[in-house]
Coordinates of C-alpha atoms in Angstrom, one line a residue:
X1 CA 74.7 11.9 -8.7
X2 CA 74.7 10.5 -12.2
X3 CA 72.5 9.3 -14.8
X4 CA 72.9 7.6 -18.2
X5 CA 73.0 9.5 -21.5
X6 CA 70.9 6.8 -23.1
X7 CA 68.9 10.2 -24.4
X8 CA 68.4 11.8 -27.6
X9 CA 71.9 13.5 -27.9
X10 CA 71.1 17.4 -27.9
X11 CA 70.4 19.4 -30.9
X12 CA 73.4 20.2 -32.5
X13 CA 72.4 23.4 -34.6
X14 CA 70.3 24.4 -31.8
X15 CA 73.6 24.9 -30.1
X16 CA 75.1 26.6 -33.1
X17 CA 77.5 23.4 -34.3
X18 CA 77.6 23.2 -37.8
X19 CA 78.1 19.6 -39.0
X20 CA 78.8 17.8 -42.1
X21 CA 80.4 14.9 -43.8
X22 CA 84.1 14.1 -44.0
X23 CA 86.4 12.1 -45.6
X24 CA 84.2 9.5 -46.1
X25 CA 82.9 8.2 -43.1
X26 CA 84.1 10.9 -41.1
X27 CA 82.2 14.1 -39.9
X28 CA 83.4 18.1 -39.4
X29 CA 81.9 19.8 -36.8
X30 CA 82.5 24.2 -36.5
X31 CA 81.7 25.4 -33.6
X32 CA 80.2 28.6 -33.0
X33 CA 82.2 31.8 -32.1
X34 CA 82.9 32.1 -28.5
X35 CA 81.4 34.9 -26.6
X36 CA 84.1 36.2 -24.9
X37 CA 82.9 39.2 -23.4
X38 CA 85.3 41.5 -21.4
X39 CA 87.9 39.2 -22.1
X40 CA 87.7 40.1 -26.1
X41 CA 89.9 42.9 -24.8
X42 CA 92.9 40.8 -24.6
X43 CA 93.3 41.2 -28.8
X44 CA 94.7 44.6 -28.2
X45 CA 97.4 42.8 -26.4
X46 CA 98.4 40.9 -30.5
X47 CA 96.7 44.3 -31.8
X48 CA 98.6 47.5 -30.9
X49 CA 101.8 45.5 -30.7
X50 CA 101.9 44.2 -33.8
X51 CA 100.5 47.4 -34.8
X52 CA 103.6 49.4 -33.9
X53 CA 105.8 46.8 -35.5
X54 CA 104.0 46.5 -39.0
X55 CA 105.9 49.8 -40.3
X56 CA 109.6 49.4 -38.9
X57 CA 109.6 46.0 -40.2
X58 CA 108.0 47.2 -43.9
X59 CA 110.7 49.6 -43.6
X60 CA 113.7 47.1 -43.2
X61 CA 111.9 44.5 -46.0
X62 CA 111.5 48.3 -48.4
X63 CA 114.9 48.6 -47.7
X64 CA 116.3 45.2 -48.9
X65 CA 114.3 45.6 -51.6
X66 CA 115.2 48.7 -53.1
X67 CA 118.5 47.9 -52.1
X68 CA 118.4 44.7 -54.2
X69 CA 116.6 46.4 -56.9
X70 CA 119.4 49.0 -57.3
X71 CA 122.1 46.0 -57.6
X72 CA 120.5 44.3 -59.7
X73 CA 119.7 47.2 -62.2
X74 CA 122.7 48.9 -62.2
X75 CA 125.7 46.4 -62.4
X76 CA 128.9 48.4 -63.6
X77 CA 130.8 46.2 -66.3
X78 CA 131.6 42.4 -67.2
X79 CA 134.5 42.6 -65.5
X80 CA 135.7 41.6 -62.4
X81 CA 134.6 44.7 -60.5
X82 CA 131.1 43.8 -62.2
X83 CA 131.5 40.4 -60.6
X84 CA 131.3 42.1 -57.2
X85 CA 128.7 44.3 -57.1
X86 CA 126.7 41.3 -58.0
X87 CA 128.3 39.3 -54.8
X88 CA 126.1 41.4 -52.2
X89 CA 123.0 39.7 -53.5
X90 CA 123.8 36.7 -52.0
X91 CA 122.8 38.3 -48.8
X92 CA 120.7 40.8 -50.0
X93 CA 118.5 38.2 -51.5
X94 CA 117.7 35.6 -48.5
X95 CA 117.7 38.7 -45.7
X96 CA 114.9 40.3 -47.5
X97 CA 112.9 37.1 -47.7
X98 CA 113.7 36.6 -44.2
X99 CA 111.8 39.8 -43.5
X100 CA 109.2 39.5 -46.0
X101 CA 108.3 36.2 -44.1
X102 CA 108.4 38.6 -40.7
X103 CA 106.4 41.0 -42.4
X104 CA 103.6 38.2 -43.0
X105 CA 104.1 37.0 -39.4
X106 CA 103.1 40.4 -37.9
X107 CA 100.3 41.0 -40.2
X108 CA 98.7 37.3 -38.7
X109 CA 99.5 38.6 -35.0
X110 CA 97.4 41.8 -36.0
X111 CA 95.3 40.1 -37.3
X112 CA 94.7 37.2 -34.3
X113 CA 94.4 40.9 -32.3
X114 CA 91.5 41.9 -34.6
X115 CA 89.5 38.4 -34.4
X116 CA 89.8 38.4 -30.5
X117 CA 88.4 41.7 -30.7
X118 CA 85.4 40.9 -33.0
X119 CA 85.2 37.6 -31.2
X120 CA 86.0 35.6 -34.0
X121 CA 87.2 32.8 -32.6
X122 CA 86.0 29.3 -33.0
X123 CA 86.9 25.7 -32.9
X124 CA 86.6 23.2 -36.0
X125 CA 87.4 19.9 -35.8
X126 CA 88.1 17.2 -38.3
X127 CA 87.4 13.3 -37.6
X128 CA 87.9 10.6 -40.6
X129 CA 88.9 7.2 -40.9
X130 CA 92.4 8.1 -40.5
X131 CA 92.6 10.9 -37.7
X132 CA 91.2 14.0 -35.3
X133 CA 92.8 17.2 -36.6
X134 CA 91.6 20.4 -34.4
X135 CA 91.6 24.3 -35.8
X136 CA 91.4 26.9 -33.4
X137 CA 90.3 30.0 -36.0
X138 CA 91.2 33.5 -34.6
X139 CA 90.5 35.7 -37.0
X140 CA 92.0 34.5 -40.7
X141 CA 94.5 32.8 -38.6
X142 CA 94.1 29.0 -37.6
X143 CA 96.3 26.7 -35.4
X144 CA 96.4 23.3 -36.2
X145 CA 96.9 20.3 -33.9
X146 CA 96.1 16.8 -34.8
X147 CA 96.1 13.4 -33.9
X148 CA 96.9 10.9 -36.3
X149 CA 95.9 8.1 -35.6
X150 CA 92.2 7.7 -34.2
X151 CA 92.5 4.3 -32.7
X152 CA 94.7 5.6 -30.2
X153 CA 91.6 7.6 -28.8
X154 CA 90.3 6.1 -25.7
X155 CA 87.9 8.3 -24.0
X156 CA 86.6 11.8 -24.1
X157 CA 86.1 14.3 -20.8
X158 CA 84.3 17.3 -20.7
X159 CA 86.2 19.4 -17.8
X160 CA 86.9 22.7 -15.9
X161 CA 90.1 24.3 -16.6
X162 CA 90.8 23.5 -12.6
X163 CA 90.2 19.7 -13.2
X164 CA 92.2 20.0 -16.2
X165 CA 95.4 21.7 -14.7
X166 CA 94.4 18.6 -11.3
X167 CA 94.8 16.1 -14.8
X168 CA 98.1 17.6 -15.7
X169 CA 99.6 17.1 -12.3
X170 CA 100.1 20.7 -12.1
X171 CA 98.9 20.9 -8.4
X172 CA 99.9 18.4 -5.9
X173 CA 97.1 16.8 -3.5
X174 CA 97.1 20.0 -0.8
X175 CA 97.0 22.7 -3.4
X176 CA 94.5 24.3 -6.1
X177 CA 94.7 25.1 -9.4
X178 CA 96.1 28.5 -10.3
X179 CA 93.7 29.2 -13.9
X180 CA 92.3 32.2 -15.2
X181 CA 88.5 32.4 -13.7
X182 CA 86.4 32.7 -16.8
X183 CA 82.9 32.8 -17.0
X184 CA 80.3 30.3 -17.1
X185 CA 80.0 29.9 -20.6
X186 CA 83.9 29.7 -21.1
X187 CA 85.1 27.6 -18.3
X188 CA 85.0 24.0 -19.9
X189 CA 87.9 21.8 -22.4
X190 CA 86.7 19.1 -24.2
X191 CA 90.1 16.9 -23.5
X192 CA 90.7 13.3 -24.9
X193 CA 92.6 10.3 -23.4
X194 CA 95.3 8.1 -25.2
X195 CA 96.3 4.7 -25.3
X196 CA 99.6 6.4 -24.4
X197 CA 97.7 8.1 -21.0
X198 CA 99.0 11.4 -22.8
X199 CA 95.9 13.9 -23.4
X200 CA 94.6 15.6 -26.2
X201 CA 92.5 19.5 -26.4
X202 CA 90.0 19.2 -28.4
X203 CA 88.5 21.9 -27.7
X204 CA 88.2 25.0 -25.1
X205 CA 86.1 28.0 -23.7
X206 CA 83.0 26.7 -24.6
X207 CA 80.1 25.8 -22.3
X208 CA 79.6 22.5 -20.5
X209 CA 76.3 22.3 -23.1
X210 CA 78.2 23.1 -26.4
X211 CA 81.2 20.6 -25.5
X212 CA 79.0 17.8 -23.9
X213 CA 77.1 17.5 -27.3
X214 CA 79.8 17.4 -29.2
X215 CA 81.6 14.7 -26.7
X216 CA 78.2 12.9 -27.6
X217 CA 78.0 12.8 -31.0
X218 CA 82.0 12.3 -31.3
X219 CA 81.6 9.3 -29.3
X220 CA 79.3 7.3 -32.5
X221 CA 82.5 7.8 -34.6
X222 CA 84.7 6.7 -32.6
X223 CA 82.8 3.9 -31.1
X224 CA 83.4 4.7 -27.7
X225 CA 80.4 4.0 -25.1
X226 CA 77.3 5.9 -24.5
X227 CA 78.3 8.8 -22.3
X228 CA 77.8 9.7 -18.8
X229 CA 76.9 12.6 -17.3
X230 CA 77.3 14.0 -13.8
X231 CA 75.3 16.4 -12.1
X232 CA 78.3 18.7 -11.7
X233 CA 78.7 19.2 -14.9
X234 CA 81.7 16.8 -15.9
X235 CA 80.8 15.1 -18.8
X236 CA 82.8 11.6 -19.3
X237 CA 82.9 8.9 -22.0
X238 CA 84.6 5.7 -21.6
X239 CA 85.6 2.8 -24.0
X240 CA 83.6 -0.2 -24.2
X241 CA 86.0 -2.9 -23.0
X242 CA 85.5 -6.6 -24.3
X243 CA 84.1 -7.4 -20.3
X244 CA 81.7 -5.0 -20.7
X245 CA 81.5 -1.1 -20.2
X246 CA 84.6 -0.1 -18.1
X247 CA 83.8 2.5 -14.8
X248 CA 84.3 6.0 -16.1
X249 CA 86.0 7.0 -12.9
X250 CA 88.7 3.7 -13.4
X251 CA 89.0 5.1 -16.6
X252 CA 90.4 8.2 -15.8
X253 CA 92.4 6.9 -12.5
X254 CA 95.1 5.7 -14.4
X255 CA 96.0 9.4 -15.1
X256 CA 96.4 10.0 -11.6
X257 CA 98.4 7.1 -10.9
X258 CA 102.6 7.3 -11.6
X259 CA 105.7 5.5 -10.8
X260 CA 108.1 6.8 -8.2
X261 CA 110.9 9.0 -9.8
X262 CA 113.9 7.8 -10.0
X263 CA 117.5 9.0 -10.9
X264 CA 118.0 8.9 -14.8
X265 CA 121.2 7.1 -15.6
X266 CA 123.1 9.4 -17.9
X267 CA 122.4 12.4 -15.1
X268 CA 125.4 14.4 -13.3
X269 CA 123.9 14.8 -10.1
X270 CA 124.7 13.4 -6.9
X271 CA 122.4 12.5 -4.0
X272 CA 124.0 11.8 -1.0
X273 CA 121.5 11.2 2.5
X274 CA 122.3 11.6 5.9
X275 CA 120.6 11.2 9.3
X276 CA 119.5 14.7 9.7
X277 CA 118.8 14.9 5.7
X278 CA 120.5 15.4 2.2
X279 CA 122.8 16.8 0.2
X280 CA 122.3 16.9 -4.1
X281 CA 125.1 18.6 -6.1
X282 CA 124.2 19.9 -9.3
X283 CA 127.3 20.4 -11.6
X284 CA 127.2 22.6 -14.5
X285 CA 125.6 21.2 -17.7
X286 CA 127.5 22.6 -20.3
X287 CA 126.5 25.3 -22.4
X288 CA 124.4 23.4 -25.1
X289 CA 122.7 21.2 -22.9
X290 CA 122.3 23.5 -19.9
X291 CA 120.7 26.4 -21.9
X292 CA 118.1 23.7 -23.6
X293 CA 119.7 24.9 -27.2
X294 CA 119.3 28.8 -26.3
X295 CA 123.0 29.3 -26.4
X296 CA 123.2 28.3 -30.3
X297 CA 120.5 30.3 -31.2
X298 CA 121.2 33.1 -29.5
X299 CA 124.8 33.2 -31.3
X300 CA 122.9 32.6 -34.5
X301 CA 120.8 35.3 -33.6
X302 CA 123.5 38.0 -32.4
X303 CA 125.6 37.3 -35.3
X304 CA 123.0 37.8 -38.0
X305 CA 121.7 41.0 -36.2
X306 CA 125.2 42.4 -36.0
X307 CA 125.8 41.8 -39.7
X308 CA 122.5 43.4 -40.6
X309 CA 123.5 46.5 -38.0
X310 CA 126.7 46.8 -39.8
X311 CA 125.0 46.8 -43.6
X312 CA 122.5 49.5 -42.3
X313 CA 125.2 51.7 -40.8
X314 CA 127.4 51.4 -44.0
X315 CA 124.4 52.6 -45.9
X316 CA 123.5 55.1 -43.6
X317 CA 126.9 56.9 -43.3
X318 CA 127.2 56.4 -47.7
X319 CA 129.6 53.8 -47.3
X320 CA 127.5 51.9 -49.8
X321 CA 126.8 54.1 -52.5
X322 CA 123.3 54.5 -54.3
X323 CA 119.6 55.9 -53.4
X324 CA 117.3 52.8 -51.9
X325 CA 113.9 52.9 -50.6
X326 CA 113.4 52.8 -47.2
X327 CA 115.1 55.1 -44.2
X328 CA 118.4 52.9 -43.0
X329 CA 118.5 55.4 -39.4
X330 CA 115.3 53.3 -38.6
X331 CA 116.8 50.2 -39.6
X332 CA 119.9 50.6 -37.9
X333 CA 118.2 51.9 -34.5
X334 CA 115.6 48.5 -35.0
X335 CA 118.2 46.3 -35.9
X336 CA 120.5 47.6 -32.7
X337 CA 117.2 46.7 -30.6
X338 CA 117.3 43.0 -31.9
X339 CA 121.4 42.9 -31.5
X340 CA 120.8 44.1 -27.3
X341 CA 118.0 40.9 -27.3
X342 CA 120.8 38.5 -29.1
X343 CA 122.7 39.7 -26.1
X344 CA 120.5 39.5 -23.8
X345 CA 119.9 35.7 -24.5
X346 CA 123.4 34.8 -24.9
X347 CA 124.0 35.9 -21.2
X348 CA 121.3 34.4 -19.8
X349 CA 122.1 30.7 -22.0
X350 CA 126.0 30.9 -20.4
X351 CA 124.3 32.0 -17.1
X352 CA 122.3 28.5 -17.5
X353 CA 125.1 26.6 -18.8
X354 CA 127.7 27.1 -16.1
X355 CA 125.9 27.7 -13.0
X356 CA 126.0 25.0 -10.4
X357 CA 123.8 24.3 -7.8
X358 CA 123.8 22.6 -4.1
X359 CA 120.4 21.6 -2.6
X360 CA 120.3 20.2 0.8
X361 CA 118.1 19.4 4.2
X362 CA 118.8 19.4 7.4
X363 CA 116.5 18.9 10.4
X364 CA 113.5 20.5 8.8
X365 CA 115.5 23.2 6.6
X366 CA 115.7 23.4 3.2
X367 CA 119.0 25.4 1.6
X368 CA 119.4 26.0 -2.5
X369 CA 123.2 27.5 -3.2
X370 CA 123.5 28.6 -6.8
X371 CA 126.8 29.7 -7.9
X372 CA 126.8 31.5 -11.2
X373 CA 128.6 34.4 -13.7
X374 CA 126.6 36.6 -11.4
X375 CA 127.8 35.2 -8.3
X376 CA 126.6 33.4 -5.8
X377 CA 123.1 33.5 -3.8
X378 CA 121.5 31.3 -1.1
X379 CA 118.0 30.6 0.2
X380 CA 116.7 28.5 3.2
X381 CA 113.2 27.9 4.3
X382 CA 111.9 26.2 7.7
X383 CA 110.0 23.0 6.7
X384 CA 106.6 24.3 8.3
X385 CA 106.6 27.6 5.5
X386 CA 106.8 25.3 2.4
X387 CA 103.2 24.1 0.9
X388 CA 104.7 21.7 -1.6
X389 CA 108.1 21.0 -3.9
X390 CA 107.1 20.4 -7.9
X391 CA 108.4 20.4 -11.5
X392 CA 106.6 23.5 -12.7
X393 CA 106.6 25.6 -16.1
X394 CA 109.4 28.2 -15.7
X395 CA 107.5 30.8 -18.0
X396 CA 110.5 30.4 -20.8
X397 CA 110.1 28.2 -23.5
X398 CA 113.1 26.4 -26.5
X399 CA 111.8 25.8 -29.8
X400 CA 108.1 25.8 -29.0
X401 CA 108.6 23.5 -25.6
X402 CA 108.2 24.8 -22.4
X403 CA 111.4 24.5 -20.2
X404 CA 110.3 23.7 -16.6
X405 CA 112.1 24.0 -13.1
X406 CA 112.0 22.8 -9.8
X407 CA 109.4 25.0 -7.8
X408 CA 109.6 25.4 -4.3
X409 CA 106.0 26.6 -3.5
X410 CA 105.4 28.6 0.0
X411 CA 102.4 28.7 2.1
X412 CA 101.8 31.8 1.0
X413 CA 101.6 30.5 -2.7
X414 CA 104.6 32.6 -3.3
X415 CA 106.9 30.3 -5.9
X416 CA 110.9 30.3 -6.2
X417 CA 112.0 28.7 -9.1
X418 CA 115.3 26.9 -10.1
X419 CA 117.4 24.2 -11.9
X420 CA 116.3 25.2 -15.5
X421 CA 119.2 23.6 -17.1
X422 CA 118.2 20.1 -15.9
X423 CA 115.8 17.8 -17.8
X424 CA 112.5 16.7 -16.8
X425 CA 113.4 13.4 -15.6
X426 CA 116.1 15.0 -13.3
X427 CA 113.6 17.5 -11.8
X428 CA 110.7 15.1 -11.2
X429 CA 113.5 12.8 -9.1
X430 CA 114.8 15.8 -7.2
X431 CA 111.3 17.0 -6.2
X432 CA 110.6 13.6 -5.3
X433 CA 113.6 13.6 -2.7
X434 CA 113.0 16.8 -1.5
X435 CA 109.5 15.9 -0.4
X436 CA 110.6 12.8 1.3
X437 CA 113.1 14.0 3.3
X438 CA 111.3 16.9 4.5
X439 CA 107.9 14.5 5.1
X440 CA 106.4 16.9 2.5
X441 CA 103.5 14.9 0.5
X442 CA 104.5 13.8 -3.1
X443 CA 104.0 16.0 -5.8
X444 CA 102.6 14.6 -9.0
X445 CA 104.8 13.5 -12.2
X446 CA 103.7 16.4 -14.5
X447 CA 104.2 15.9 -18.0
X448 CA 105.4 19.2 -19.8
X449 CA 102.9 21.0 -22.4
X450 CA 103.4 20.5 -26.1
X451 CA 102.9 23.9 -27.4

């Protein structure tokens, strides 16, 4: 059941939205501060942790400091030994910047732990003539996310988080959403459509009342046609097109639609079918390119955490002489913790980098052969025990992107995971495959979340 929004659009302060002018012809719009209830408890997850870590990394930046300090101040001649004890400042310098900058990273994760606590949390968003930028405030802490050009803005959707994660192809036809179950008051997104079909958060964990007024007065700026609003509380806008208003449901259809994967060219695996089923070989992918960049950074990260353990040890056993502030036991014993993590990540980038893989079906089986440095381990499953084959988030995430896998999804909703070192593209085509020769339906073409 639907009816037209050709109403008065809601009272906006009523609601608690602040509004006011903006670049012009644009318009800002703060949203009130989300009530969230039990869930403000989750602050103490940023809160103690950061918490515990705000004195061992003052320590290490105290340390740097005074050790700089005493350098500096004390220099013992013109000389060439003079010309030496000036050398370590090179290092000193940019390491204890390097933590100062850590020091102010932890202080804004304690501090996102005290505005989840206090429920300050709010949305503010920015439209002008140029683009939409969106705030999420937590505290004294705000992420920014923008779009920059707002012609490229098509329509707006008020959803649920499960018709969201259905819009981001996270669940195939046959399965449900796996979200968080929030509250009334917290369970909608205010999402946007592109000219690109890519979507955009506005905003999220607001009611269906808050976010549908603001879809409504958004919609005047951005010219977009009057909304309409369904019974079950999905609130839809769609672009006037130069026939007429286009169907909001046609308007959002495309999203669901995709092309059939196929193999990327410049990819290194091999399909090869059979009668009774397939065979894919995955060779290795290098360590670079099979670690998604985690092997550089985890030298990077290794190295520079060794050299800092070796500097605190040196100053711990007198090695380099003179009193500084700070303990360098601590240092040393938090430094060693961040060496055993560089570790920790290098194995697991060469563990990604050189494994190889063998997928294949046969008569209604599936079998996944993975041969790595820590051997090698096989799985099968009977056709009838699998609910669906996807591209799903692995959990891990490379410079700010999640890296996603191919997720072989039993009935019982249990997931195995696998084939991290591929790209997207690859993973899509393989899941593809997978589902048509075990007469599986077709997953969806998910698009992986910019984060």
């Amino acid at each position: 059941m639907e009816r037209s929004s050709n109403r008065n659009a809601p009272d906006l302060e009523t609601l608690g939205i602040v509004t006011t002018p903006w670049g012009g012809a644009g318009k800002k719009w703060i949203l009130p501060p989300r009530d969230l209830g039990r869930w403000r408890h989750l602050g103490w997850l940023a809160f103690v942790p950061g918490l515990i870590l705000l004195p061992f990394v003052y320590n290490i930046f105290r340390f740097f400091q005074g050790f700089g300090l005493q350098i500096f101040g004390n220099p013992k001649g013109n000389g060439p030994a003079g010309l030496v004890d000036w050398i370590p400042l090179i290092f000193v310098i940019p390491i204890g910047l390097v933590f100062l900058g850590i020091l102010w990273q932890v202080l804004k994760v304690v501090s996102i732990g005290v505005g989840v606590l206090s429920q300050s949390t709010r949305t503010e968003i920015e439209l002008d003539e140029k683009g939409l930028v969106c705030r999420e405030v937590v505290g004294w802490k705000k992420f920014r996310r923008q779009v920059k050009d707002r012609e490229t803005l098509r329509s707006l959707a008020v959803v649920t988080g499960e018709e969201w994660a259905k819009l981001r192809r996270r669940v195939s036809s046959e399965g449900g959403a796996t979200v968080v179950p929030l509250p009334e008051h917290l369970r909608y997104m205010l999402i946007a459509k592109r000219s690109d079909a890519d979507m955009f958060v506005v905003s999220f964990a607001y009611s269906a009342d808050i976010l549908g007024a603001l879809a409504q007065d958004m919609e005047q700026l951005l010219r977009l046609a009057p909304a309409t609003i369904r019974e079950k509380g999905l609130v839809s806008i769609a672009p006037i097109s130069e026939g007429g208003e286009d169907d909001d449901d046609e308007a959002w259809s495309s999203l669901e639609a995709g092309t059939l994967p196929t193999k990327p060219e410049d990819s290194k695996v091999s399909l090869e079918k059979r009668e009774d089923g397939l065979t894919i070989q995955i060779p290795s992918q290098g360590l670079l390119k099979g670690s998604k960049g985690l092997f550089f950074f985890a030298i990077l990260w290794t190295v520079f955490s060794t050299f800092m353990t070796v500097i605190f040890a040196l100053a711990m056993t007198g090695a380099i002489p003179g009193k500084v502030d700070g303990s360098p036991f601590i240092a040393v014993l938090v430094m060693s913790f961040f060496e055993l993590i560089g570790i920790v990540m290098l194995v697991a980038s060469i563990h990604m980098g050189t494994r190889t893989s063998t997928i294949a079906t046969s008569y209604g089986m599936l079998f996944i052969s993975t041969t790595s440095i820590f051997g090698k381990k096989t799985r099968q499953w009977e056709r009838e025990g699998i609910s669906r084959i996807e591209i799903a988030p692995s959990g891990m995430s490379v410079n700010d992107r999640a890296v996603m896998q191919l997720a072989v999804v039993e009935k019982g909703e249990k997931t195995f995971g696998c084939l991290t070192q591929l790209n997207d593209a690859e993973i899509e085509w393989i899941a593809y495959e997978l589902n048509q020769s075990l007469e599986l339906l077709p997953p969806p073409i998910a698009t992986p979340p910019v984060l």
